[in-house]
Short mmCIF file of C-alpha atoms in Angstrom, two decimals:
data_model
loop_
_atom_site.label_atom_id
_atom_site.label_comp_id
_atom_site.label_asym_id
_atom_site.label_seq_id
_atom_site.Cartn_x
_atom_site.Cartn_y
_atom_site.Cartn_z
CA MET A 182 137.71 75.18 114.92
CA SER A 183 134.82 72.94 113.91
CA GLY A 184 132.44 75.38 115.67
CA ASN A 185 133.70 78.21 113.43
CA THR A 186 133.35 76.09 110.33
CA ALA A 187 129.79 75.13 111.22
CA SER A 188 128.75 78.75 111.79
CA ALA A 189 130.49 79.89 108.60
CA VAL A 190 128.54 77.28 106.65
CA ALA A 191 125.26 78.07 108.37
CA GLU A 192 125.39 81.84 107.80
CA PRO A 193 125.11 81.81 104.00
CA THR A 194 122.22 79.36 104.29
CA ARG A 195 120.39 81.74 106.63
CA GLY A 196 121.11 84.61 104.23
CA ARG A 197 119.65 82.71 101.29
CA GLY A 198 116.66 81.66 103.38
CA ARG A 199 116.00 85.24 104.40
CA PHE A 200 116.32 86.41 100.81
CA ALA A 201 113.89 83.72 99.66
CA ARG A 202 111.35 84.71 102.34
CA VAL A 203 111.63 88.40 101.43
CA ALA A 204 111.39 87.65 97.71
CA LEU A 205 108.35 85.45 98.24
CA ARG A 206 106.68 88.11 100.37
CA ALA A 207 107.43 90.76 97.72
CA LEU A 208 105.87 88.49 95.09
CA GLN A 209 102.78 88.08 97.26
CA VAL A 210 102.46 91.85 97.70
CA PHE A 211 102.90 92.41 93.96
CA LEU A 212 100.24 89.82 93.11
CA ALA A 213 97.90 91.20 95.80
CA LEU A 214 98.26 94.67 94.27
CA PHE A 215 97.71 93.28 90.77
CA PHE A 216 94.59 91.30 91.69
CA GLY A 217 93.24 94.01 93.99
CA ILE A 218 93.86 97.10 91.89
CA ALA A 219 94.45 96.15 88.27
CA SER A 220 92.00 93.28 88.08
CA ALA A 221 89.27 93.62 90.75
CA VAL A 222 88.74 97.38 90.84
CA PRO A 223 87.73 97.77 87.17
CA LYS A 224 85.11 95.07 87.69
CA LEU A 225 83.87 96.47 91.00
CA ILE A 226 83.52 100.01 89.65
CA ALA A 227 81.97 98.72 86.42
CA HIS A 228 84.65 100.19 84.16
CA SER A 229 83.50 100.15 80.55
CA SER A 230 86.16 97.61 79.51
CA ALA A 231 85.02 95.15 82.18
CA VAL A 232 81.33 95.71 81.43
CA GLU A 233 81.95 95.09 77.73
CA SER A 234 83.87 91.85 78.37
CA PHE A 235 81.27 90.42 80.74
CA ASP A 236 78.42 91.42 78.44
CA GLU A 237 80.18 89.58 75.60
CA LEU A 238 80.44 86.55 77.89
CA GLY A 239 76.73 86.81 78.67
CA TRP A 240 77.47 86.97 82.40
CA GLY A 241 76.37 90.58 82.85
CA SER A 242 77.04 92.72 85.88
CA ALA A 243 76.35 89.93 88.39
CA GLY A 244 79.20 87.83 86.97
CA MET A 245 81.47 90.85 86.75
CA TYR A 246 80.89 91.83 90.39
CA ALA A 247 81.25 88.23 91.57
CA ILE A 248 84.59 87.76 89.82
CA GLY A 249 85.77 91.16 91.04
CA ALA A 250 84.81 90.29 94.61
CA LEU A 251 86.62 86.94 94.39
CA GLU A 252 89.75 88.64 93.07
CA LEU A 253 89.65 91.29 95.79
CA ALA A 254 89.12 88.67 98.51
CA GLY A 255 92.02 86.64 97.10
CA ALA A 256 94.24 89.74 96.99
CA VAL A 257 93.56 90.51 100.65
CA ALA A 258 93.96 86.86 101.67
CA LEU A 259 97.37 86.70 99.95
CA LEU A 260 98.54 89.12 102.63
CA VAL A 261 97.11 87.18 105.60
CA PRO A 262 99.64 84.55 106.75
CA LEU A 263 97.06 81.93 107.69
CA LEU A 264 95.27 82.27 104.32
CA GLN A 265 98.19 82.72 101.90
CA SER A 266 98.34 79.18 100.54
CA VAL A 267 94.57 78.82 100.24
CA ALA A 268 94.31 82.24 98.55
CA ALA A 269 97.02 81.38 96.04
CA THR A 270 95.31 78.07 95.27
CA ALA A 271 91.90 79.73 94.85
CA LEU A 272 93.32 82.47 92.63
CA SER A 273 95.08 79.80 90.56
CA ALA A 274 91.74 78.06 90.04
CA LEU A 275 90.21 81.38 89.04
CA MET A 276 93.05 81.84 86.53
CA VAL A 277 92.39 78.40 85.06
CA GLY A 278 88.82 79.55 84.47
CA ALA A 279 90.06 82.83 82.99
CA PHE A 280 92.35 80.91 80.64
CA VAL A 281 89.49 78.70 79.45
CA VAL A 282 87.30 81.76 78.86
CA GLN A 283 90.08 83.57 77.00
CA VAL A 284 90.64 80.60 74.71
CA THR A 285 87.01 79.66 74.09
CA VAL A 286 85.27 83.04 74.02
CA PHE A 287 87.93 85.59 73.16
CA ASP A 288 89.96 83.44 70.72
CA GLY A 289 92.98 83.33 73.03
CA GLU A 290 93.68 87.05 72.71
CA TYR A 291 94.96 87.41 76.31
CA ALA A 292 95.23 83.72 77.23
CA ALA A 293 98.89 84.05 78.26
CA THR A 294 98.09 86.40 81.15
CA PRO A 295 96.25 83.88 83.36
CA LEU A 296 98.86 81.23 82.56
CA LEU A 297 101.67 83.57 83.61
CA LEU A 298 99.86 84.31 86.87
CA ILE A 299 99.33 80.63 87.71
CA LEU A 300 103.07 79.97 88.02
CA PRO A 301 103.85 82.43 90.85
CA LEU A 302 100.53 81.61 92.53
CA ALA A 303 101.42 77.91 92.51
CA LEU A 304 104.83 78.76 94.00
CA ILE A 305 103.17 80.72 96.81
CA ALA A 306 100.62 77.97 97.45
CA TRP A 307 103.41 75.40 97.75
CA ALA A 308 105.82 77.57 99.76
CA ARG A 309 103.14 78.64 102.25
CA ARG A 310 101.46 75.21 102.51
CA GLY A 311 102.59 74.89 106.14
CA HIS A 312 99.87 77.35 107.11
CA ASN A 313 97.18 74.97 105.85
CA ALA A 314 97.56 72.69 108.87
CA ASP A 315 97.15 75.68 111.18
CA LEU A 316 94.06 76.81 109.29
CA ILE A 317 92.50 73.33 109.44
CA ARG A 318 93.24 73.13 113.17
CA ILE A 319 91.60 76.50 113.81
CA LEU A 320 88.57 75.62 111.69
CA SER A 321 88.14 72.25 113.40
CA LEU A 322 88.37 73.90 116.84
CA SER A 323 85.72 76.44 115.88
CA ARG A 324 83.31 73.62 114.92
CA ARG A 325 83.43 72.07 118.40
#
């Protein structure tokens, strides 16, 4: 009877764990699509709204393409298991910079957006942190 009790207790835990993994993966896909399509593409195709914003910043097309490339790289890396935590951390840092720019240059007009993105990115970075040890091991082996 204790065997049945143990399995009955373990099953809901596995169900919740599976749901959490699926939900986290869905969040990663959503953020990858957001950063890749909604954020990076306008910069990489020099959409007029992106050009205008970067000209106002004084960063010009070089800054616009650099930020777009970083966002696209982060979007792709969010989908690569070994890079998920690092990508989420890097995109969080990029969002801190975006927040500072929004507050200091654009009078905080869209300052909430980068802050709202930092929260799920931080969750992904923390939840996928186990991959960091694997990444460090692979990088240290490649240096030998």
